[in-house]
Every structure is written in C-alpha cells, then in structure tokens.
Coordinates of C-alpha atoms in Angstrom, one line a residue:
M1 CA 141.2 122.2 140.2
T2 CA 144.5 120.3 139.6
A3 CA 147.0 121.3 143.0
P4 CA 150.4 122.8 142.7
A5 CA 153.4 120.9 144.7
S6 CA 153.3 123.4 146.7
T7 CA 150.4 122.1 148.8
S8 CA 152.9 120.5 150.6
L9 CA 153.2 121.8 153.6
F10 CA 156.8 121.3 154.0
K11 CA 157.5 122.7 150.8
N12 CA 154.9 126.2 151.2
P13 CA 155.6 126.8 155.2
S14 CA 152.9 129.7 154.6
L15 CA 150.4 127.2 154.3
L16 CA 151.7 125.1 157.2
K17 CA 151.4 128.7 159.2
L18 CA 148.4 129.2 157.7
Y19 CA 146.7 126.1 159.2
L20 CA 148.5 126.7 162.6
L21 CA 146.7 130.3 162.9
L22 CA 143.4 128.8 162.3
I23 CA 143.5 126.8 164.9
P24 CA 143.2 129.3 167.7
G25 CA 141.3 132.2 164.9
S26 CA 139.1 129.6 163.9
L27 CA 138.5 126.3 164.7
I28 CA 138.6 126.6 168.2
V29 CA 135.2 128.5 168.4
S30 CA 134.0 124.9 167.7
A31 CA 135.3 124.0 171.4
A32 CA 132.9 126.6 173.3
M33 CA 130.3 123.7 172.9
G34 CA 131.8 121.1 172.9
Y35 CA 132.7 122.9 176.7
D36 CA 129.7 123.3 177.7
S37 CA 128.2 120.3 177.3
S38 CA 130.4 118.3 179.4
L39 CA 130.9 121.3 182.3
M40 CA 126.9 120.3 182.4
N41 CA 127.4 116.8 182.8
G42 CA 130.1 117.4 185.4
I43 CA 127.8 119.8 187.6
Q44 CA 125.3 117.6 187.5
G45 CA 125.8 115.9 190.6
V46 CA 124.6 119.2 192.6
D47 CA 121.7 118.3 194.4
R48 CA 119.4 121.2 193.3
W49 CA 119.5 119.6 189.7
Q50 CA 118.1 116.5 190.2
N51 CA 115.3 117.9 189.2
C52 CA 114.4 117.2 185.7
S53 CA 112.6 120.0 184.6
L54 CA 115.1 122.1 186.3
L55 CA 118.1 120.2 184.4
G56 CA 116.2 120.3 181.5
I57 CA 115.2 123.8 181.4
M58 CA 119.2 124.4 182.2
N59 CA 120.6 122.7 179.4
A60 CA 117.9 123.9 176.8
I61 CA 118.2 127.7 177.3
L62 CA 121.3 128.2 175.8
P63 CA 120.3 126.6 172.2
L64 CA 117.2 128.7 172.9
G65 CA 119.6 131.9 173.3
A66 CA 121.4 130.6 169.8
V67 CA 118.7 130.1 167.9
F68 CA 118.0 134.2 168.0
G69 CA 122.4 134.6 167.0
T70 CA 120.9 133.3 163.8
I71 CA 119.8 136.7 161.9
P72 CA 122.4 138.7 163.8
A73 CA 125.0 136.2 162.9
A74 CA 124.3 136.3 159.2
W75 CA 123.8 139.3 159.1
L76 CA 127.6 140.5 160.8
S77 CA 129.1 137.5 158.9
D78 CA 128.2 139.1 154.9
H79 CA 128.3 143.0 156.2
H80 CA 131.1 143.5 157.9
G81 CA 133.2 139.9 157.6
R82 CA 134.0 136.3 158.7
R83 CA 136.2 138.3 161.6
W84 CA 134.0 141.0 162.9
A85 CA 131.6 138.8 163.1
M86 CA 133.4 136.2 165.6
V87 CA 134.8 138.8 167.1
V88 CA 131.5 140.3 168.2
G89 CA 130.5 136.2 168.9
D90 CA 133.2 136.2 171.6
V91 CA 132.9 139.6 173.4
I92 CA 129.5 138.4 174.1
V93 CA 130.8 135.1 175.0
I94 CA 133.1 136.5 177.8
L95 CA 131.3 138.7 178.7
S96 CA 128.0 136.5 179.4
T97 CA 130.6 134.0 181.1
I98 CA 131.6 136.3 183.9
I99 CA 127.6 137.0 184.5
Q100 CA 127.0 133.5 184.9
T101 CA 130.3 132.9 187.0
A102 CA 129.0 135.6 189.5
S103 CA 125.8 134.6 189.4
I104 CA 123.6 134.4 192.9
N105 CA 120.5 133.1 191.6
T106 CA 119.0 130.6 189.4
P107 CA 117.2 132.9 186.9
M108 CA 120.8 134.9 186.9
Y109 CA 122.8 131.8 185.7
M110 CA 119.9 131.4 183.2
A111 CA 120.4 134.7 181.6
S112 CA 124.0 134.1 181.0
R113 CA 123.5 130.7 179.5
F114 CA 121.2 132.0 177.3
L115 CA 123.6 135.1 176.1
I116 CA 126.0 132.8 175.8
G117 CA 124.3 130.6 172.9
L118 CA 123.6 134.3 171.5
G119 CA 127.0 134.7 171.2
I120 CA 127.9 131.3 170.0
T121 CA 126.1 131.6 167.2
I122 CA 127.4 134.1 166.1
A123 CA 130.6 133.2 166.0
S124 CA 130.5 129.8 165.2
S125 CA 128.3 130.8 161.8
S126 CA 131.3 132.3 161.0
A127 CA 134.4 130.8 161.4
P128 CA 133.8 127.4 159.4
M129 CA 133.1 129.5 156.9
L130 CA 136.4 131.3 157.2
A131 CA 138.5 128.5 157.7
A132 CA 136.7 126.8 154.6
E133 CA 137.3 130.1 152.1
L134 CA 140.9 130.7 153.6
A135 CA 141.9 126.7 153.1
H136 CA 143.6 125.4 150.4
P137 CA 141.3 123.5 147.6
E138 CA 142.8 120.0 148.3
S139 CA 143.2 120.1 152.3
R140 CA 139.8 121.9 152.7
T141 CA 137.4 119.2 153.5
T142 CA 139.6 117.6 155.9
L143 CA 140.5 121.1 157.6
T144 CA 136.6 122.1 157.8
S145 CA 135.9 118.5 159.0
M146 CA 138.7 119.4 161.8
Y147 CA 136.3 122.1 163.3
N148 CA 133.8 119.9 164.6
T149 CA 136.2 117.6 166.2
L150 CA 137.4 120.8 168.6
W151 CA 134.2 120.6 169.9
Y152 CA 135.7 117.4 171.8
L153 CA 138.7 119.3 173.3
G154 CA 136.9 121.6 174.9
S155 CA 134.7 118.7 175.9
I156 CA 137.8 117.1 177.7
I157 CA 139.2 120.0 179.4
A158 CA 135.4 121.0 181.4
A159 CA 135.0 117.3 181.9
W160 CA 138.2 116.7 183.4
T161 CA 138.2 120.3 185.6
T162 CA 134.9 119.3 187.0
Y163 CA 136.7 115.6 187.7
G164 CA 139.3 118.0 189.6
T165 CA 136.8 120.0 191.2
Y166 CA 134.2 118.4 192.6
R167 CA 135.9 117.6 195.5
I168 CA 135.4 121.4 196.3
N169 CA 133.0 121.8 199.4
S170 CA 132.4 125.4 198.1
E171 CA 130.4 127.3 195.7
W172 CA 133.9 127.2 193.4
S173 CA 133.5 123.3 193.1
W174 CA 131.1 124.9 190.4
R175 CA 132.1 128.4 189.9
L176 CA 135.5 127.8 188.6
P177 CA 134.9 125.0 185.4
T178 CA 131.9 127.9 184.7
A179 CA 134.9 130.3 184.4
L180 CA 136.4 128.7 182.0
Q181 CA 133.6 128.3 179.6
A182 CA 135.3 131.7 178.8
L183 CA 138.5 129.9 177.3
P184 CA 137.8 129.2 174.2
A185 CA 136.2 132.8 173.3
I186 CA 139.6 134.4 174.7
I187 CA 141.8 132.1 172.3
N188 CA 140.1 133.1 169.5
L189 CA 139.4 137.1 170.0
I190 CA 143.2 137.0 170.6
G191 CA 144.2 134.1 167.5
L192 CA 142.2 136.2 165.3
W193 CA 144.4 139.4 165.2
F194 CA 146.6 137.7 163.7
L195 CA 143.9 135.5 160.7
P196 CA 143.9 137.0 157.2
E197 CA 139.8 137.9 156.1
S198 CA 138.8 135.0 154.0
P199 CA 139.5 136.1 150.3
R200 CA 135.7 135.4 148.9
W201 CA 133.8 137.8 150.9
L202 CA 136.7 140.6 150.0
V203 CA 136.2 140.1 146.4
G204 CA 132.4 139.7 147.1
Q205 CA 133.2 143.7 148.5
D206 CA 134.6 144.2 145.1
R207 CA 138.1 144.9 146.8
H208 CA 140.0 142.2 144.6
D209 CA 143.8 142.8 145.4
E210 CA 143.5 142.3 149.0
A211 CA 142.0 138.7 148.3
R212 CA 144.4 138.0 145.9
E213 CA 147.6 138.8 148.3
I214 CA 146.2 136.3 150.6
L215 CA 145.8 133.7 148.3
I216 CA 149.3 134.4 147.0
K217 CA 150.8 134.4 149.6
Y218 CA 149.2 131.9 152.1
H219 CA 148.7 129.3 148.6
A220 CA 151.5 129.7 146.3
N221 CA 153.8 130.8 149.1
G222 CA 154.2 134.4 147.9
D223 CA 154.4 133.4 143.9
Q224 CA 153.4 136.4 142.4
G225 CA 153.6 134.2 139.3
S226 CA 151.5 131.7 140.5
A227 CA 150.1 130.0 137.9
F228 CA 147.7 128.3 140.0
V229 CA 146.8 131.3 142.3
A230 CA 145.8 133.2 139.0
A231 CA 143.2 130.2 138.4
E232 CA 142.1 129.9 141.4
F233 CA 140.9 133.7 141.8
E234 CA 139.4 133.9 138.5
E235 CA 137.6 130.6 139.5
I236 CA 136.2 133.1 142.3
R237 CA 135.9 135.9 140.9
T238 CA 133.5 134.4 138.4
A239 CA 131.4 132.2 140.7
L240 CA 130.9 135.5 142.6
Q241 CA 130.0 137.7 140.2
L242 CA 127.6 134.5 138.6
E243 CA 126.1 134.3 142.1
L244 CA 125.7 137.8 143.5
A245 CA 124.4 138.6 140.3
G246 CA 120.5 137.9 142.1
S247 CA 119.3 138.1 145.6
R248 CA 121.3 137.6 148.8
S249 CA 117.7 137.7 151.0
W250 CA 117.1 135.0 153.1
K251 CA 114.3 134.0 150.0
E252 CA 117.4 132.8 148.0
L253 CA 117.9 129.7 150.1
V254 CA 114.8 128.4 148.3
Q255 CA 114.2 130.3 145.8
T256 CA 115.2 127.6 142.8
K257 CA 115.1 123.9 143.5
A258 CA 119.0 123.4 144.0
N259 CA 119.0 125.8 146.6
R260 CA 116.3 124.1 148.1
H261 CA 117.8 121.0 148.2
R262 CA 120.5 122.3 149.8
T263 CA 118.7 124.1 152.5
F264 CA 117.0 120.4 153.1
L265 CA 119.8 119.1 153.4
V266 CA 121.3 122.0 156.2
I267 CA 118.6 121.5 158.1
C268 CA 118.6 117.5 157.8
C269 CA 122.3 118.4 159.1
A270 CA 121.1 120.3 162.1
F271 CA 118.4 118.0 163.4
F272 CA 119.6 114.8 161.8
P273 CA 122.8 114.5 164.5
Q274 CA 121.2 115.8 167.4
W275 CA 117.8 114.0 167.6
S276 CA 120.1 110.8 166.7
G277 CA 120.7 110.0 170.4
N278 CA 123.5 111.3 170.8
G279 CA 122.5 114.0 173.2
L280 CA 121.4 111.4 175.1
V281 CA 125.8 110.4 175.6
S282 CA 126.6 114.5 175.1
Y283 CA 124.7 116.5 177.3
Y284 CA 122.6 113.3 179.8
I285 CA 125.8 110.6 180.5
A286 CA 125.2 111.3 184.1
P287 CA 121.0 109.8 184.2
V288 CA 122.7 107.5 181.8
L289 CA 124.9 105.6 183.8
R290 CA 123.2 106.0 186.8
S291 CA 119.9 104.4 185.6
I292 CA 122.4 101.2 184.5
G293 CA 123.9 101.2 188.9
I294 CA 126.6 103.8 188.3
N295 CA 125.8 106.3 191.0
S296 CA 129.2 107.3 192.4
Q297 CA 129.9 111.2 191.2
E298 CA 133.3 110.4 191.1
D299 CA 133.1 107.5 188.5
I300 CA 130.6 108.7 186.7
T301 CA 132.9 112.2 185.7
L302 CA 136.1 109.7 185.4
I303 CA 133.9 107.7 182.5
N304 CA 132.4 111.2 181.0
G305 CA 136.3 112.3 180.9
I306 CA 138.0 109.0 179.7
L307 CA 134.8 108.8 177.0
Q308 CA 135.6 112.6 175.7
I309 CA 139.1 111.3 174.8
W310 CA 138.0 108.2 172.9
N311 CA 135.7 110.7 171.0
M312 CA 137.6 113.3 169.7
I313 CA 140.3 110.3 168.4
V314 CA 137.5 108.8 166.7
A315 CA 136.2 111.9 165.3
M316 CA 139.4 113.2 164.3
T317 CA 139.7 110.1 162.8
G318 CA 136.5 110.7 160.9
A319 CA 137.7 114.1 159.4
N320 CA 140.9 112.5 157.8
L321 CA 138.7 109.7 156.2
V322 CA 136.4 112.3 154.5
N323 CA 138.6 113.2 152.0
R324 CA 140.0 109.2 151.0
V325 CA 136.8 107.1 151.1
G326 CA 134.0 110.7 150.6
R327 CA 131.1 111.7 152.0
R328 CA 128.5 109.3 151.1
P329 CA 129.9 105.7 152.3
L330 CA 130.9 107.8 155.8
F331 CA 127.2 109.1 156.1
V332 CA 125.6 105.9 155.2
V333 CA 128.0 103.4 156.6
A334 CA 127.7 105.1 160.2
T335 CA 123.7 105.7 160.3
S336 CA 123.6 102.3 159.5
C337 CA 126.4 101.3 162.6
M338 CA 124.6 103.9 164.7
L339 CA 121.1 102.7 164.5
A340 CA 122.8 98.6 165.2
G341 CA 123.8 100.1 168.1
M342 CA 120.4 102.0 169.6
V343 CA 118.4 98.7 168.4
A344 CA 121.2 97.0 170.7
W345 CA 121.1 99.8 173.5
T346 CA 117.2 99.1 173.2
I347 CA 117.1 96.0 174.0
T348 CA 120.3 95.4 176.4
G349 CA 118.4 98.0 178.7
S350 CA 115.2 96.4 178.4
V351 CA 116.6 93.4 180.0
F352 CA 118.9 95.4 182.5
A353 CA 115.3 96.9 183.8
R354 CA 114.5 93.3 184.6
T355 CA 117.1 91.5 186.0
K356 CA 119.4 94.5 187.3
S357 CA 122.4 92.6 186.1
E358 CA 126.6 94.0 186.4
A359 CA 127.3 91.7 182.6
T360 CA 123.6 94.1 181.3
G361 CA 125.1 97.1 182.7
A362 CA 128.3 96.6 181.4
G363 CA 126.7 95.6 178.3
I364 CA 124.7 98.9 177.6
L365 CA 128.1 100.7 178.4
T366 CA 129.1 98.9 175.3
C367 CA 126.7 99.6 173.1
V368 CA 126.8 103.4 174.5
I369 CA 130.5 103.2 173.3
F370 CA 129.8 101.9 169.8
F371 CA 127.1 104.1 169.0
A372 CA 129.0 107.2 170.5
S373 CA 131.8 105.7 167.9
S374 CA 129.6 105.5 165.1
Y375 CA 128.5 109.2 165.4
N376 CA 131.6 110.4 165.7
I377 CA 133.8 109.1 162.5
C378 CA 130.9 110.6 160.7
W379 CA 128.8 113.4 161.8
N380 CA 130.9 115.0 164.1
P381 CA 133.5 116.2 161.4
L382 CA 130.4 116.0 158.7
A383 CA 127.4 117.6 160.1
V384 CA 129.2 121.7 159.4
A385 CA 131.8 120.8 156.7
Y386 CA 129.1 119.2 154.6
P387 CA 127.2 122.1 154.5
V388 CA 129.9 124.7 154.6
E389 CA 131.0 123.0 150.9
I390 CA 127.4 122.4 149.3
L391 CA 126.6 126.3 149.8
P392 CA 127.5 128.8 147.4
F393 CA 129.0 132.0 148.5
N394 CA 125.1 134.5 147.8
I395 CA 123.9 132.0 150.7
R396 CA 126.5 130.9 152.3
A397 CA 126.7 133.3 155.9
K398 CA 122.5 132.4 155.8
G399 CA 122.5 129.1 155.1
I400 CA 125.7 128.4 158.1
A401 CA 123.5 130.6 160.5
L402 CA 120.1 128.8 160.0
L403 CA 122.7 125.2 160.1
M404 CA 123.6 127.0 163.7
G405 CA 120.6 127.7 164.8
S406 CA 118.6 125.1 163.6
I407 CA 121.4 123.1 165.3
K408 CA 120.4 124.8 168.4
G409 CA 116.7 124.5 168.0
A410 CA 116.8 120.8 167.9
S411 CA 119.3 120.8 170.7
F412 CA 116.9 122.8 172.7
F413 CA 114.0 120.8 172.3
N414 CA 116.2 117.4 172.8
Q415 CA 117.7 118.7 175.9
F416 CA 114.4 119.5 177.3
V417 CA 112.8 116.5 176.9
N418 CA 115.3 114.0 177.3
P419 CA 115.4 114.0 181.6
I420 CA 111.6 113.6 181.2
G421 CA 111.6 110.8 178.7
L422 CA 115.0 109.0 180.5
K423 CA 112.7 109.1 183.8
N424 CA 109.0 108.5 182.7
L425 CA 109.6 105.8 180.1
G426 CA 113.3 104.7 181.0
W427 CA 114.8 102.2 178.1
K428 CA 111.3 102.4 176.0
Y429 CA 112.2 106.3 175.3
Y430 CA 115.5 104.5 172.8
I431 CA 112.6 103.3 170.9
V432 CA 112.0 106.6 169.4
Y433 CA 115.4 107.1 168.8
C434 CA 115.5 103.7 167.0
V435 CA 112.6 105.2 165.0
W436 CA 114.1 108.5 163.9
L437 CA 117.7 106.6 162.6
C438 CA 115.7 104.9 160.0
I439 CA 114.4 108.0 158.7
V440 CA 117.8 109.4 158.9
L441 CA 119.4 105.8 157.2
V442 CA 116.8 106.8 154.1
T443 CA 117.4 110.0 153.2
V444 CA 121.2 109.8 154.0
F445 CA 121.2 107.3 150.8
F446 CA 118.4 108.9 148.7
M447 CA 119.2 112.3 148.9
F448 CA 122.6 113.6 149.8
P449 CA 125.0 113.7 146.9
E450 CA 128.9 113.0 147.0
T451 CA 130.9 116.3 147.1
K452 CA 134.5 114.6 147.1
N453 CA 137.3 116.1 144.9
R454 CA 135.7 118.9 143.9
S455 CA 136.2 122.9 144.4
L456 CA 133.7 125.7 146.3
E457 CA 132.9 126.6 143.2
E458 CA 132.7 123.0 141.7
I459 CA 130.5 121.9 144.4
S460 CA 127.5 123.9 142.5
E461 CA 127.3 122.0 139.8
V462 CA 126.6 119.1 141.8
F463 CA 123.0 121.0 142.4
E464 CA 122.5 123.0 139.8
K465 CA 121.1 119.6 137.7
Y466 CA 118.7 119.9 140.2
S467 CA 117.5 123.7 139.0
E468 CA 113.6 123.7 136.7
N469 CA 115.3 125.3 134.3
P470 CA 118.0 126.3 132.7
S471 CA 118.4 130.4 134.0
E472 CA 117.9 129.5 137.5
K473 CA 121.7 128.1 137.2
K474 CA 124.0 130.0 139.1
L475 CA 127.7 128.5 138.0
E476 CA 127.7 126.4 134.0
A477 CA 129.8 124.0 133.5
T478 CA 131.2 125.8 130.6
D479 CA 132.4 128.4 132.9
I480 CA 134.2 125.9 134.7
E481 CA 135.5 124.8 131.7
C482 CA 136.6 127.4 130.5
I483 CA 138.3 128.5 133.9
E484 CA 140.3 125.4 133.3
H485 CA 141.4 125.3 130.1
Q486 CA 142.6 129.5 131.5
R487 CA 144.5 128.0 134.2
N488 CA 145.9 124.8 132.2
E489 CA 147.3 127.4 129.4
K490 CA 149.1 129.7 132.3
E491 CA 150.9 126.6 133.5

C-alpha cells in the first residue's frame, strides 16, 4: 500500500499525537516485565534469597501466573476490545503489587507475584496488537518493535532504584522498589483513556463508522476525502470479512497448514529467546557476576544498572533496523552472533574455573555484553513484533495470548532451572545453551519468511502459499490486487 505524503509526523500532527499517546497507552506495558527482571536481580542481595531453590521459585512463580492468564487474555481482547483487556490486566497488577509490597511472609509474597503474572499477560497480550492495529502501515513495524524495547525502560528504573535502596537498613530496602512495580500499570491505565480502540477490532464488531473515523483522524489528519484511508479501510474490511467467515476458536490456530506454520513461529518466538541464555543475563546477572569474582552488592547493582541502559540503546537500534534490513537478516545474523558469544562465554568460563584469573573474568563479562547485545538487536524488538504481524485478525488475539503464555511458560521452567544449573554445573551449564542456539539458527534460516514492506493484510499472502488446498486461503492475491486497483483509481 502506497503511503501518502502526510505520513511525515511534522505534516500530520494527528499521527504524531497518536504515536505519543501509544507510549503510555500501549508500549509502556512491556516495562512491567523489564521492571520485574531487574527488581529480582536487585534484591537478590538479601541473605535468605541465597537458597537456590527459593530463588528459582521466587522468579518462576510470576511466569507461572502468566500462563494461567493466556485464555482470559484472548477472550477479553476478542469480546471486549484491546483497551478493556488492558484495563483489566492493569487493575490486577496494581492490586497485586499492593499485596506484594505489604507481604509479611514468603507465601503471601509468592501469591502476589502469581497474580501479577496473570495481570501482566492479560495486559501485554493486547498492548502490541493495539499498537500494530492503530499504527500507519508505513511505520507499523518500527512502532511494534519499539514495544519490547521498553522492557528495558522498566529494567533501568528497577536497576537504579534497587541500587539506591539496597543501603537502607530496613524492610523498605525491598518494599520500596517492590511498590514501584505498579508504576507501568498506573501509567498505562491513565494513558488508555486518551487512546482510541483498534479500528480492526471495531470493524470486526461491525462498527465501521467508528473505525473509519479513527483512520481518518490519525492516518489522514482529519481529511474526510483521503483516498489512502478509503483504500486502507477497504483492505481491512475485505480481509476481515474473509478471515472472520471461518472459525474463531482456538482450533483455528492449527486448522490449516498456513496457520500451523504461523503458530509454530509464534511458539518459536516465545521459546527461542527465553531458552537462548538471555535469562542468565536478565534474571541471574548477580550469580553470574559472583561466579567470576565480583561479589560486592554495590558493584553488582551498578553493573546491572549500566548494562540495562546499554541493552535499551541496542534494542532501540534494532527496532529501527527492522524495516531497513528486513526480519530474516536480523534473525540470522544476530542468532549467529549469539551462538559465537555463548561459545566464547563457555570457553572463558572453563578457563576461569581453573585459573581464577581477573583477566579471564573480564573476558567473561565482555562475552556477556556481546551476547546480550546480539540478543537485543534482534530478538528483543522482533520476539513480539514478528508474531503480531504474521497473525491474521481472526486468530491474532489468541495467537498473541499463546505467545505471551508460552513466553512465561518457558520463563517459568528457565528461571527455576537456571540457578540450580549454575550452582551444580558451573560453566558446563552454558554448553546446553550452545546446543540450543544451533537449533535456533537452523530453524530461523529455513522456517522464518520475510515480511518486510507489507501491510498486516498483505502479509497473509506470504503464508497462504503453505495452505494444503486453495479453498483454505483466507486472502487471495486477487483480493489485494482489486483493492490496490480501487485505491489507485481514487488517487
């Protein structure tokens, strides 16, 4: 779809307003999980947390709660809209954070973390969809790629908060940063009141006039006669009419060969980054640093804070590269670099285990930073943005809920096993990740198609070629050609 000149944010102030509203109204949701990762890293200095099993359970209980949020997340998003699903998730997170902050024992703390995980999944399942479905086609991928990069905004806030509070000689050393975990949800709850509903969801509810007005207001700066919006709306309407003609049940995720391929990629985008070794950096940087001789809690929290800032810079760079170089090149090159970084990390780890050399310890830290940078330039922005764009509307809510639930499910296993593996196997534990990254690289190379420079509706055509018979196709090429022809005539 050819974009009009008004896609410039300086020429279309309404589009600029929309994107500014999407920061607190959608993108900020990702900061909640980032905050939790650095929060857990920062308060691991508490003596009773040095028990590996307790540490694993404390970290893993939130992802477990998130898994249970998968089905209600999809139902709320499909039946009540993207905005209201996020409202429900935010309210759960805020109330659960109050309980967590007021916890007087470990079971109470763990129960609140379970509920926070449930709320985060409900909110985060709708947030990237709302951003993608409101965004202008030309800037959609950059915007949705930015969603996951704000994970590090929460991570930075938590890292520096815990750096400032660990010196407090009272329970407020952990209660204060714990209370601030509700901040992203509070900001999002306020931002949602100023953000419109997804026009695609409105079309799916036969509220065509409302959807058209939203597109006119933000994509055409209020121009009622915009030929671009007329073509865009017709493409959305035609695609949804064809997609919604079939089933909207969970079974639809695996009913056709094209959808099975999509669902496979969604699961890959959940498990590949979670099981790539990034969890060692995001949740267990403290034990990793202690393993190379950095034991001062002040040094650990300082390194964690600096690392989060660097990670966010790299992730935002990756988000801006997605549309320029494409998805496949980023996936393949970044995963190759992650594999190289993990192999180097493993080798230097084995040397340090024998020599305890400070130079080798510094080498390990360099490998960790290289690995994290390789991960963040690709998997951070694309782990959510790629599934959002490959899923057609009729299964998008369920597919993204599956993605978020799978991410948390993978994280639950990962976060419980990591501290035990690090304690019992040391550097040998990294070999598991080296093998896994080989599997990831092969899968990405052969199974991940390019989706660059296509609208959400046009991307369907990339996958429909995998259908087992022509009748399974939801959006034929002729439909897109017809829409393009109509748009060109109007222009």
